[in-house]
Amino acid sequence: MAGALYGRPRRGPGAGGRGPGSYNRPTMPTPAPEELETLRHSAAHLMAAAVCELFPGAEYAIGPAIADGFYYDFLLPGDRRLSAEDLPPIEARMREIASRRPAFERVELGREEALEAFRRSGQRFKVEIIEALPADERITCYRTGDFFDLCRGPHVPDAGAIPAFRLLHPAGAYWRGDERRPMLQRIYGTAWLTAAELEAHLQRLAEAERRDHRRLGRELDLFSTGEELGGGLILWHPNGAMVRSLVEDHWRAAHQAGGYQLVYSPHVAREQLWATSTHLQFFADDMYGPVDVDGVPYRLKPMNCPFHILIYRSRMRSYRELPLRLAELGTVYRNERSGVLHGLLRVRGFTQDDAHLFCTPEQMPEEVRRAVAFSREMLAVFGFRDLLVELSTRPEKAAGSAEQWAAAEAVLRQVLDTEGLEHRLDPGGGAFYGPKISLYVRDALDRPWQCATIQFDFIQPENFQLEYIGADGTPHRPLMVHRTLLGSLERFLGVLIEHYAGAFPLWLAPVQCRLITVGDEQLPYARTVAERLRAAGLRVDVPDHPGERMQLKIRQGELQKIPYLGIIGQREVAAGSVSLRDTRTKVQASLAVEALAERLRVEAQRRG
RNA sequence: GCCCAGAUAGCUCAGUGGCAGAGCACUUCCUUGGUAAGGAAGGGGUCCCGGGUUCAAAUCCCGGUCUGGGCUCCA
């Protein structure tokens, strides 16, 4: 049960409620400087002013500055919905208003006065906001031309002082984020101090689009999804399966070297097991319905922990065999709501790189420290060294005693100190069964992604009555920690694809070197070179469609982001060499076959 | 789940009541070429699925599925 967050994309720390795409595509967590924030908030006002002019009677809700931009939520007359075509006229009206340079005029009102003003203009959301403010709070409003809004400020001097902005896209958003309340029309925009910065930001958005793992997944023939298959399910094609299996091979080897024992567990289990683990009680909405097996209900597994617990409990355990570390690449199924599915990043069937640590209380600090250090090593292999760390503490509703929580949180804090990791607090963000550490990687575009979580669990050892016999000969209850390093393989591969923009480092490339002949006569030689390289453990292919021109094959190799292309013509056959083209640097070099094999073999060893 | 948008050849997309299209890809033939697209011909369609309106539906209407942008949920 713990570890339910495994495999789910989460906002990066500090990215809460951020701009476009913040949920699945978290943006930079660093707060915008105040100047930009003011500018963006003023741009939101300007947009609201334009919307109110174009849609008389529009009600406006909230319009904050967010990372990289701003938004404003509206309820339009006649419950009008917005589509992308509505944006250009709104943006045009904004520019028109801005050209008149109306000032942002600050107005202070008494509470009753303000309530009266917004009641009169039919702004029920503003009335609700004011009613929720403390009675003694001074109410400030800003007037911009005809647009009057409740607002703390500050603002730029006038609406002409917003140098560069662009509306991006409309979206639906519930009032106060509550799905029982009205659905409002949100418009996202971005605003910057200079046109150059705006342009750079739009370039970044285009770059993120270019790196979209769904696009690259199709272009590089890595994986597919589809209507016939069903939402949230992934088919791994040979290229993607190769990358995944390389990641898995590394993962298994590292775990075996790191004192873990690998296990396997089935995809379904009797419903009664999920009752014991209390998943049926607390996680039922995410689980698929029962399957009848000889009159007994079974369920697809949403998590691996009950299985690992059964392995632990399969016989009497002595303190001498603790800590016990059981690890599995375990495929789980969760009934994610259709609207949240997203490529590889949010799916219904995924493989967690899961492990459960069972240990004595005395062993716990060292176990957690090892897990954190192990996570860092694992992520560094993929080039992720700059991590964001978050410590999630006791929520309001929590199982376990206050002492248990305090002790566990102290252990986590101590470990972060020992490891020299600066962290950010996520107060009340722990699961109800225990606190956790989350590690976020930052990808090539500096976007944070939650990968590793290390999470205490106070209740499963109770649910399953786990025991070990201590040195004193009496039974004790072990402590249990869930941990994952990559999150889920699906999501991690999605992150890797975007991080590398599809150009995998040599050790992960599905094809490491393609041998391209200038004419068909060189094919036999090319095949012997391929065999030599394969003998060195390299993944090599030789396209042999007769009559295909070298230029075309080079282009295809470039588009497929194959790291090395080896060109072979008469000269190379005569010299026993290969003309090597590095598709990343475009550098060309002529190498003897043995030198080529050695060079690629050495590079393919490199990680991180 | 909710709001909005979309679904037409393997891919990217045009077509908006009246003969189903383009580029790329694919097949065949010609071309044997030295570092990012040689030429020609050809094949390829349940216009997402189901229902309705109409003389006639890819096109209009209703329902569903999937996809995308958001929101929400996230033990």
XYZ file of C-alpha atoms (C1' of nucleotides) in Angstrom:
683
model
C 0.000 0.000 0.000
C 2.661 2.417 0.786
C 4.398 3.340 -2.340
C 1.118 4.129 -3.946
C 2.768 7.186 -5.344
C 5.334 5.053 -7.082
C 5.167 5.545 -10.747
C 3.028 8.625 -10.622
C 4.212 11.907 -11.955
C 3.992 14.555 -9.314
C 4.534 18.217 -9.318
C 8.038 19.193 -8.564
C 8.609 20.881 -5.232
C 7.404 24.407 -5.394
C 5.713 23.869 -8.713
C 2.254 23.585 -7.217
C -0.464 25.144 -9.281
C 1.973 26.283 -11.886
C 1.439 27.135 -15.464
C 0.602 25.270 -18.598
C 1.441 21.657 -18.392
C 2.511 21.928 -14.812
C 1.048 18.612 -13.816
C 2.690 16.268 -16.219
C 5.334 18.664 -17.382
C 6.446 20.403 -14.232
C 8.265 23.620 -14.873
C 11.183 25.207 -13.094
C 10.674 25.227 -9.368
C 12.571 28.425 -8.783
C 10.225 31.315 -8.055
C 10.098 34.124 -10.580
C 11.708 37.340 -9.387
C 9.219 39.788 -7.975
C 9.367 42.077 -10.953
C 8.284 39.320 -13.299
C 5.592 38.186 -10.926
C 4.128 41.689 -10.800
C 4.301 41.939 -14.556
C 2.527 38.630 -15.038
C -0.140 39.395 -12.546
C -0.775 42.684 -14.302
C -0.982 40.796 -17.593
C -3.677 38.621 -16.027
C -5.636 41.779 -15.154
C -5.186 43.102 -18.660
C -6.486 39.831 -20.054
C -9.481 39.910 -17.719
C -10.202 43.454 -18.847
C -10.190 42.299 -22.477
C -12.401 39.304 -21.722
C -14.888 41.481 -19.864
C -15.064 43.871 -22.811
C -15.567 41.061 -25.304
C -17.992 39.113 -23.107
C -20.092 41.626 -21.177
C -21.368 40.052 -17.995
C -18.377 37.732 -17.612
C -17.615 36.793 -14.034
C -13.967 36.602 -13.096
C -12.585 34.367 -10.369
C -8.834 34.318 -9.769
C -5.903 35.308 -11.929
C -2.482 34.677 -10.401
C 1.049 34.809 -11.741
C 2.491 31.342 -12.166
C 5.822 29.927 -13.266
C 6.563 31.440 -16.674
C 3.243 33.206 -16.960
C -0.253 33.724 -15.649
C -3.839 32.593 -15.963
C -7.293 33.897 -15.187
C -10.503 31.911 -14.618
C -13.835 33.139 -15.975
C -17.476 32.176 -15.985
C -18.737 33.563 -19.271
C -22.309 34.634 -19.944
C -24.565 31.890 -21.224
C -22.005 29.385 -19.928
C -19.953 30.103 -23.066
C -16.967 27.769 -23.460
C -13.671 28.861 -24.936
C -11.696 27.163 -27.650
C -8.295 28.026 -29.122
C -9.893 30.230 -31.800
C -11.190 32.568 -29.106
C -7.692 33.538 -28.019
C -6.442 35.744 -30.874
C -9.340 38.247 -30.559
C -8.771 38.403 -26.797
C -5.052 38.982 -27.291
C -5.804 41.654 -29.912
C -8.142 43.400 -27.479
C -5.450 43.262 -24.807
C -3.021 45.049 -27.128
C -5.667 47.607 -27.958
C -6.333 48.324 -24.280
C -2.599 48.411 -23.566
C -2.077 51.001 -26.289
C -4.369 53.370 -24.358
C -2.076 52.879 -21.337
C -4.743 52.914 -18.605
C -3.147 53.179 -15.156
C -3.352 50.452 -12.511
C -5.134 52.525 -9.914
C -5.128 51.270 -6.331
C -8.342 51.682 -4.335
C -8.814 50.853 -0.657
C -12.282 49.880 0.455
C -14.007 48.907 3.669
C -15.192 45.343 3.788
C -18.890 46.215 3.423
C -18.161 48.707 0.709
C -16.226 46.120 -1.256
C -18.862 43.444 -0.790
C -21.496 45.900 -1.976
C -19.475 46.863 -5.055
C -18.953 43.290 -6.176
C -22.532 42.240 -5.335
C -23.800 45.070 -7.466
C -21.635 44.043 -10.426
C -22.682 40.420 -10.021
C -19.170 39.157 -9.241
C -20.133 36.263 -6.994
C -16.633 34.757 -6.910
C -15.171 37.999 -5.632
C -17.926 38.197 -3.008
C -17.047 34.691 -1.896
C -13.349 35.548 -1.679
C -14.010 38.675 0.380
C -16.328 36.779 2.700
C -13.531 34.333 3.385
C -11.062 37.120 4.288
C -10.488 37.925 7.963
C -12.911 40.620 9.164
C -10.145 43.119 9.911
C -8.281 42.677 6.633
C -7.987 45.845 4.578
C -9.512 45.292 1.167
C -7.613 46.628 -1.803
C -8.818 46.752 -5.362
C -7.294 47.848 -8.635
C -8.987 49.717 -11.412
C -7.633 49.489 -14.955
C -9.816 51.510 -17.284
C -13.272 49.969 -16.898
C -11.977 46.836 -15.249
C -12.251 46.727 -11.466
C -10.803 43.814 -9.526
C -10.247 42.716 -5.979
C -6.494 42.421 -5.691
C -3.680 42.686 -3.221
C -1.311 44.038 -5.849
C 1.218 45.291 -6.594
C 0.978 46.093 -10.276
C 2.984 47.768 -12.978
C 2.165 51.480 -13.384
C -0.075 51.086 -16.394
C -1.332 48.472 -18.823
C 1.145 49.648 -21.441
C 4.014 48.565 -19.232
C 3.769 44.889 -20.114
C 6.432 44.595 -22.788
C 5.910 41.056 -24.079
C 3.044 38.649 -23.624
C 1.260 35.864 -25.454
C -1.900 33.899 -24.708
C -1.198 30.177 -24.861
C -4.262 27.993 -24.452
C -7.684 27.733 -22.841
C -8.551 25.030 -20.310
C -11.372 24.032 -18.009
C -10.792 24.486 -14.288
C -13.130 24.043 -11.343
C -13.807 26.959 -9.056
C -11.558 26.430 -6.046
C -10.376 23.184 -7.650
C -13.561 21.468 -6.454
C -15.265 19.239 -8.987
C -18.642 19.789 -7.356
C -18.391 23.506 -8.101
C -18.785 25.329 -11.405
C -16.359 24.589 -14.216
C -14.694 27.854 -15.183
C -12.894 28.771 -18.370
C -9.195 29.293 -17.724
C -6.871 31.058 -20.130
C -3.128 30.539 -19.772
C -0.668 33.134 -20.963
C 2.976 34.022 -20.633
C 4.590 37.425 -20.094
C 8.186 38.660 -20.059
C 10.242 41.785 -19.650
C 11.514 41.726 -23.197
C 10.403 40.386 -26.549
C 13.636 38.384 -26.660
C 12.763 36.611 -23.408
C 9.282 35.870 -24.674
C 10.760 34.463 -27.845
C 13.230 32.350 -25.848
C 10.390 30.999 -23.746
C 8.346 30.088 -26.805
C 11.481 28.377 -28.132
C 11.693 26.351 -24.923
C 8.080 25.290 -25.336
C 8.854 24.272 -28.907
C 11.913 22.348 -27.714
C 9.796 20.504 -25.141
C 7.367 19.703 -27.930
C 10.214 18.415 -30.062
C 11.343 16.171 -27.227
C 7.866 14.872 -26.434
C 8.368 11.189 -25.695
C 5.129 10.288 -27.474
C 6.382 11.806 -30.699
C 9.873 10.315 -30.297
C 8.342 6.991 -29.306
C 6.691 6.777 -32.698
C 9.506 8.290 -34.723
C 12.148 6.023 -33.190
C 9.796 3.033 -33.114
C 10.167 2.636 -29.341
C 6.606 1.945 -28.191
C 2.968 2.437 -29.043
C -0.407 2.786 -27.387
C -3.768 2.668 -28.992
C -7.471 2.461 -29.104
C -7.580 -1.261 -29.886
C -5.263 -1.958 -26.987
C -7.016 0.225 -24.427
C -6.088 3.432 -22.683
C -3.046 3.621 -20.468
C -1.488 0.408 -21.765
C 1.870 0.260 -23.506
C 3.293 -1.937 -26.230
C 7.085 -1.933 -26.209
C 8.496 -2.313 -29.705
C 11.890 -3.966 -30.228
C 13.838 -0.676 -29.985
C 12.064 0.489 -26.827
C 12.193 -2.997 -25.351
C 15.954 -3.000 -25.893
C 16.398 0.264 -23.997
C 14.118 -0.942 -21.245
C 15.864 -4.257 -20.913
C 19.247 -2.501 -20.706
C 17.899 -0.369 -17.878
C 16.506 -3.481 -16.210
C 19.770 -5.392 -16.610
C 21.643 -2.586 -14.954
C 19.041 -2.392 -12.205
C 19.200 -6.114 -11.454
C 22.974 -6.185 -11.406
C 23.129 -3.166 -9.104
C 20.591 -4.698 -6.723
C 22.378 -8.002 -6.557
C 25.602 -6.176 -5.826
C 23.818 -3.977 -3.306
C 22.595 -6.694 -0.981
C 19.085 -7.103 -2.342
C 17.443 -10.395 -3.182
C 15.332 -10.477 -6.319
C 11.888 -12.048 -6.278
C 8.936 -12.508 -8.611
C 5.245 -12.349 -7.792
C 2.041 -12.957 -9.776
C -0.227 -10.350 -11.321
C -3.350 -11.406 -9.439
C -4.155 -12.611 -5.977
C -7.168 -13.577 -3.928
C -9.282 -10.652 -2.934
C -8.868 -11.676 0.689
C -5.180 -10.739 0.506
C -6.115 -7.187 -0.446
C -8.582 -7.097 2.425
C -5.826 -8.068 4.862
C -3.531 -5.389 3.468
C -6.450 -2.898 3.703
C -6.029 -2.005 0.023
C -9.692 -2.881 -0.478
C -10.555 -0.408 2.195
C -8.311 2.447 1.145
C -7.305 1.866 -2.466
C -10.379 0.232 -3.999
C -11.087 3.094 -6.415
C -7.732 2.498 -8.058
C -8.179 -1.268 -8.290
C -9.869 -3.212 -11.043
C -12.915 -5.304 -10.264
C -12.879 -8.900 -9.081
C -12.206 -11.830 -11.406
C -13.962 -15.080 -10.562
C -11.685 -18.088 -10.132
C -13.670 -21.201 -9.147
C -16.140 -19.057 -7.283
C -13.425 -17.170 -5.386
C -12.838 -13.472 -6.224
C -9.328 -12.454 -7.308
C -7.928 -8.979 -8.012
C -5.227 -7.606 -10.277
C -2.427 -6.241 -8.144
C -2.128 -2.480 -7.715
C 1.025 -2.882 -5.596
C 3.667 -5.465 -4.850
C 4.016 -5.099 -1.112
C 1.588 -7.827 0.055
C 3.505 -10.386 -1.987
C 6.837 -9.418 -0.514
C 5.274 -9.513 2.898
C 4.014 -13.059 2.251
C 7.535 -14.046 1.251
C 8.833 -12.585 4.485
C 6.167 -14.416 6.427
C 6.592 -17.721 4.603
C 8.711 -18.962 7.502
C 9.968 -17.925 10.874
C 12.521 -15.117 10.609
C 15.478 -14.596 12.925
C 17.062 -11.246 13.678
C 20.174 -12.803 12.176
C 18.722 -12.604 8.644
C 17.693 -8.977 8.931
C 17.836 -6.628 7.207
C 15.963 -8.520 4.520
C 15.783 -6.628 1.233
C 13.349 -8.014 -1.324
C 13.312 -6.357 -4.718
C 11.216 -6.898 -7.814
C 10.449 -5.292 -11.131
C 6.787 -5.781 -10.408
C 4.077 -4.930 -12.915
C 0.982 -3.445 -11.319
C -2.363 -2.272 -12.626
C -4.278 0.744 -11.421
C -7.533 2.180 -12.612
C -6.371 5.705 -13.348
C -9.123 8.018 -14.470
C -9.207 8.374 -18.216
C -8.480 12.096 -18.179
C -5.101 11.756 -16.499
C -3.529 9.222 -18.863
C -0.501 10.617 -20.650
C 1.875 8.659 -22.863
C 4.321 6.701 -20.744
C 4.109 9.168 -17.887
C 0.696 8.217 -16.571
C -0.504 4.725 -17.421
C -2.745 1.967 -16.107
C -0.286 -0.895 -16.296
C 3.269 -0.205 -15.203
C 6.329 -1.826 -13.713
C 7.629 -0.514 -10.440
C 11.262 -0.987 -9.535
C 10.059 -1.930 -6.135
C 11.745 -3.134 -2.977
C 10.747 -3.678 0.620
C 13.186 -3.511 3.468
C 12.459 -5.427 6.655
C 14.687 -4.655 9.593
C 15.042 -4.135 13.316
C 14.583 -0.654 14.797
C 18.346 -0.454 15.411
C 19.086 -1.173 11.772
C 16.638 1.327 10.390
C 18.821 4.489 10.201
C 21.544 2.659 8.298
C 19.004 0.963 6.033
C 17.443 4.272 5.072
C 20.840 5.851 4.555
C 21.856 2.994 2.277
C 18.608 3.324 0.333
C 19.150 7.042 -0.211
C 22.777 6.555 -1.247
C 21.763 3.696 -3.539
C 19.097 5.897 -5.173
C 21.650 8.582 -5.855
C 24.054 6.108 -7.427
C 21.299 4.619 -9.565
C 20.068 7.989 -10.837
C 23.607 9.247 -11.449
C 24.083 6.385 -13.911
C 21.554 8.128 -16.125
C 23.193 11.499 -15.704
C 20.848 12.740 -13.007
C 23.103 14.231 -10.346
C 21.302 17.427 -9.534
C 18.448 16.136 -7.390
C 15.686 17.942 -5.567
C 14.864 16.343 -2.263
C 11.621 16.529 -0.368
C 10.715 15.298 3.099
C 7.019 14.619 3.606
C 5.810 14.616 7.184
C 2.792 13.523 9.179
C -0.599 14.349 7.688
C -3.622 15.170 9.831
C -5.080 11.709 9.489
C -2.300 9.333 10.347
C -1.873 5.789 11.547
C 0.764 5.015 14.124
C 1.663 6.864 17.291
C 3.094 10.344 17.563
C 6.306 8.742 18.876
C 6.571 6.477 15.844
C 6.182 9.463 13.544
C 8.640 11.619 15.391
C 11.220 8.840 15.425
C 10.759 8.039 11.750
C 10.920 11.672 10.689
C 14.046 12.107 12.781
C 15.655 9.147 11.017
C 14.836 10.603 7.616
C 16.148 14.029 8.557
C 19.310 12.562 10.014
C 19.938 10.585 6.828
C 19.514 13.656 4.653
C 22.014 15.471 6.849
C 24.490 12.601 6.773
C 24.212 12.415 2.998
C 24.626 16.179 2.748
C 21.350 16.595 0.888
C 19.542 19.863 1.150
C 15.842 19.247 1.236
C 12.553 20.982 1.159
C 9.837 20.211 3.686
C 6.447 18.988 2.528
C 4.552 19.348 5.787
C 1.632 16.975 6.122
C 2.515 15.436 2.769
C 3.345 11.972 4.045
C 1.049 9.018 3.465
C -1.165 8.211 6.430
C 1.001 5.178 7.212
C 4.375 6.894 7.359
C 6.695 9.752 6.310
C 8.853 9.618 3.215
C 11.755 11.071 1.287
C 11.220 11.850 -2.399
C 14.013 12.486 -4.859
C 13.302 14.466 -8.000
C 15.631 14.421 -10.974
C 16.038 17.458 -13.197
C 16.064 16.689 -16.877
C 17.884 18.431 -19.701
C 15.241 21.177 -19.785
C 15.535 21.572 -16.004
C 12.109 20.088 -15.370
C 11.792 18.146 -12.111
C 10.422 14.594 -12.082
C 9.706 12.539 -9.028
C 11.583 9.281 -9.204
C 12.802 7.735 -5.992
C 10.682 7.508 -2.864
C 11.717 5.989 0.417
C 8.757 5.514 2.639
C 8.107 4.225 6.142
C 5.156 1.928 6.710
C 3.795 1.592 10.237
C 0.752 -0.461 9.417
C 1.536 -3.364 7.107
C 3.691 -5.111 9.704
C 0.619 -4.855 11.955
C -1.879 -5.910 9.272
C 0.144 -9.003 8.530
C 1.364 -9.586 12.086
C 4.983 -9.729 10.948
C 7.519 -11.026 13.431
C 11.117 -11.968 13.879
C 12.760 -13.715 16.791
C 15.185 -11.395 18.512
C 18.436 -12.176 20.272
C 16.363 -12.465 23.438
C 14.425 -15.398 21.957
C 11.096 -13.560 21.887
C 9.098 -12.324 18.896
C 9.410 -8.708 17.782
C 7.717 -6.716 15.081
C 10.054 -5.683 12.247
C 10.040 -2.218 10.715
C 9.251 -1.933 7.060
C 10.272 0.560 4.371
C 9.041 0.729 0.783
C 11.373 2.156 -1.748
C 11.616 2.684 -5.456
C 14.486 4.294 -7.304
C 13.235 4.950 -10.809
C 9.527 5.092 -9.946
C 8.159 3.035 -12.778
C 10.015 1.810 -15.819
C 7.375 3.234 -18.115
C 7.623 6.690 -16.650
C 11.376 6.591 -16.227
C 11.814 5.605 -19.858
C 9.493 8.487 -20.794
C 11.677 10.861 -18.778
C 14.858 9.402 -20.310
C 13.510 9.773 -23.841
C 12.785 13.460 -23.214
C 15.998 13.992 -21.262
C 18.145 12.614 -24.090
C 15.776 13.921 -26.787
C 15.776 10.352 -28.126
C 19.560 10.344 -28.658
C 20.483 7.718 -26.074
C 24.053 7.439 -24.802
C 25.933 4.573 -26.343
C 25.253 2.073 -23.560
C 21.469 2.540 -23.972
C 21.197 2.980 -27.726
C 19.080 0.221 -29.307
C 21.465 0.159 -32.264
C 24.930 1.436 -31.375
C 26.503 1.382 -34.794
C 25.073 0.977 -38.288
C 27.379 -0.073 -41.098
C 26.508 1.609 -44.372
C 28.049 0.463 -47.626
C 28.661 2.850 -50.482
C 27.749 0.149 -53.011
C 26.392 -3.370 -52.726
C 29.791 -4.986 -53.417
C 31.024 -3.985 -49.972
C 28.225 -5.860 -48.153
C 30.246 -9.047 -47.492
C 33.037 -6.989 -45.929
C 30.510 -4.971 -43.929
C 29.069 -8.214 -42.550
C 32.454 -9.405 -41.362
C 33.010 -6.043 -39.650
C 29.577 -6.378 -38.032
C 30.503 -9.809 -36.704
C 33.738 -8.457 -35.261
C 31.866 -5.629 -33.502
C 29.184 -7.996 -32.211
C 31.914 -10.194 -30.810
C 32.949 -7.123 -28.782
C 29.402 -7.029 -27.364
C 28.141 -4.209 -29.555
C 24.713 -3.860 -31.151
C 25.322 -3.396 -34.853
C 23.205 -3.633 -37.954
C 23.855 -3.581 -41.688
C 21.068 -2.374 -43.981
C 21.271 -4.422 -47.138
C 18.495 -3.271 -49.404
C 20.227 -3.558 -52.768
C 20.462 -0.348 -54.700
C 19.728 1.928 -51.750
C 21.941 4.969 -51.873
C 24.434 5.717 -49.161
C 23.094 9.244 -48.725
C 19.641 7.896 -47.937
C 20.984 5.361 -45.448
C 22.998 8.086 -43.701
C 19.943 10.272 -43.478
C 17.892 7.454 -42.003
C 20.614 6.651 -39.492
C 20.736 10.317 -38.463
C 16.959 10.499 -38.068
C 16.972 7.299 -36.032
C 19.612 8.887 -33.796
C 21.975 5.937 -34.097
C 25.161 7.110 -32.320
C 27.652 5.847 -34.901
C 27.414 5.262 -38.615
C 30.269 3.313 -40.178
C 30.681 4.091 -43.865
C 32.271 1.397 -45.989
C 33.353 1.847 -49.616
C 36.144 0.497 -51.807
C 38.775 2.448 -49.900
C 37.753 0.932 -46.562
C 37.594 -2.600 -47.947
C 41.084 -2.147 -49.349
C 42.455 -0.696 -46.101
C 40.554 -2.985 -43.708
C 39.013 0.067 -42.089
C 35.738 1.889 -41.520
C 34.958 5.585 -41.944
C 33.193 6.402 -38.691
C 30.621 9.175 -38.505
C 29.599 10.293 -35.019
C 26.014 11.501 -35.457
C 26.147 13.570 -32.279
C 29.261 15.554 -33.098
C 29.280 15.013 -36.890
C 32.984 14.248 -36.576
C 34.340 11.753 -39.090
C 37.361 9.510 -38.622
C 38.889 6.591 -40.447
C 39.623 3.669 -38.130
C 40.989 0.182 -38.523
C 38.401 -2.432 -37.577
C 40.211 -3.469 -34.389
C 40.585 0.151 -33.276
C 36.911 0.754 -33.979
C 35.824 -2.258 -31.924
C 37.997 -1.146 -29.029
C 36.863 2.450 -29.161
C 33.162 1.565 -29.168
C 33.598 -1.141 -26.544
C 35.234 1.338 -24.176
C 32.609 4.007 -24.756
C 29.778 1.511 -24.305
C 31.091 0.790 -20.804
C 30.597 4.399 -19.798
C 27.598 5.332 -17.684
C 26.180 8.600 -16.508
C -14.725 11.543 -13.695
C -15.504 16.913 -15.498
C -14.672 21.140 -19.426
C -12.677 22.005 -24.305
C -10.609 20.166 -28.868
C -9.554 16.206 -32.111
C -9.957 11.169 -34.774
C -9.774 10.699 -42.965
C -3.953 5.696 -46.161
C 1.512 3.104 -41.895
C 2.852 8.741 -40.573
C 1.677 14.205 -41.083
C -2.582 16.395 -42.769
C -6.256 18.811 -46.665
C -11.309 17.923 -47.860
C -17.471 20.375 -44.301
C -24.201 17.175 -47.719
C -23.213 14.773 -54.083
C -16.851 9.974 -57.649
C -12.079 9.747 -50.962
C -7.129 13.358 -51.744
C -1.635 15.271 -51.071
C 3.379 14.699 -49.178
C 6.309 11.122 -46.801
C 6.444 5.773 -46.008
C 5.517 0.848 -48.642
C 5.981 -2.504 -53.371
C 8.156 -3.096 -58.285
C 11.419 -1.448 -62.072
C 15.516 1.691 -63.585
C 19.848 3.809 -61.180
C 25.853 1.269 -58.300
C 26.044 5.974 -55.775
C 31.690 8.617 -51.023
C 28.995 11.327 -45.606
C 21.269 14.041 -44.241
C 16.222 12.515 -49.373
C 18.397 9.567 -57.411
C 14.119 8.597 -60.931
C 9.520 6.276 -62.597
C 5.295 3.345 -62.000
C 2.075 0.892 -58.620
C -0.585 -0.896 -54.323
C -2.964 0.928 -50.118
C -9.410 3.484 -46.982
C -15.027 0.230 -42.050
C -13.193 8.565 -43.485
C -12.786 5.737 -34.952
C -17.440 2.664 -33.482
C -22.954 2.443 -33.028
C -27.538 4.811 -33.912
C -30.435 8.941 -36.166
C -31.755 12.962 -39.991
C -31.597 13.004 -45.491
C -32.978 11.047 -52.229
C -27.817 11.130 -50.640
C -23.500 11.516 -44.585
C -16.350 11.378 -44.074
C -19.323 16.011 -43.692
C -25.359 17.398 -39.856
C -27.527 15.308 -34.851
C -27.200 11.747 -30.488
C -24.420 8.050 -27.735
C -19.778 5.587 -27.057
C -14.320 4.643 -27.600
C -9.593 6.532 -27.978
C -6.172 10.775 -28.259
C -4.633 15.735 -26.780
C -4.851 20.490 -23.463
C -6.425 21.400 -18.551
C -9.006 20.532 -13.774
C -9.669 17.007 -10.009
C -8.129 12.647 -7.386
C -3.547 10.273 -5.869
C -2.783 4.765 0.093
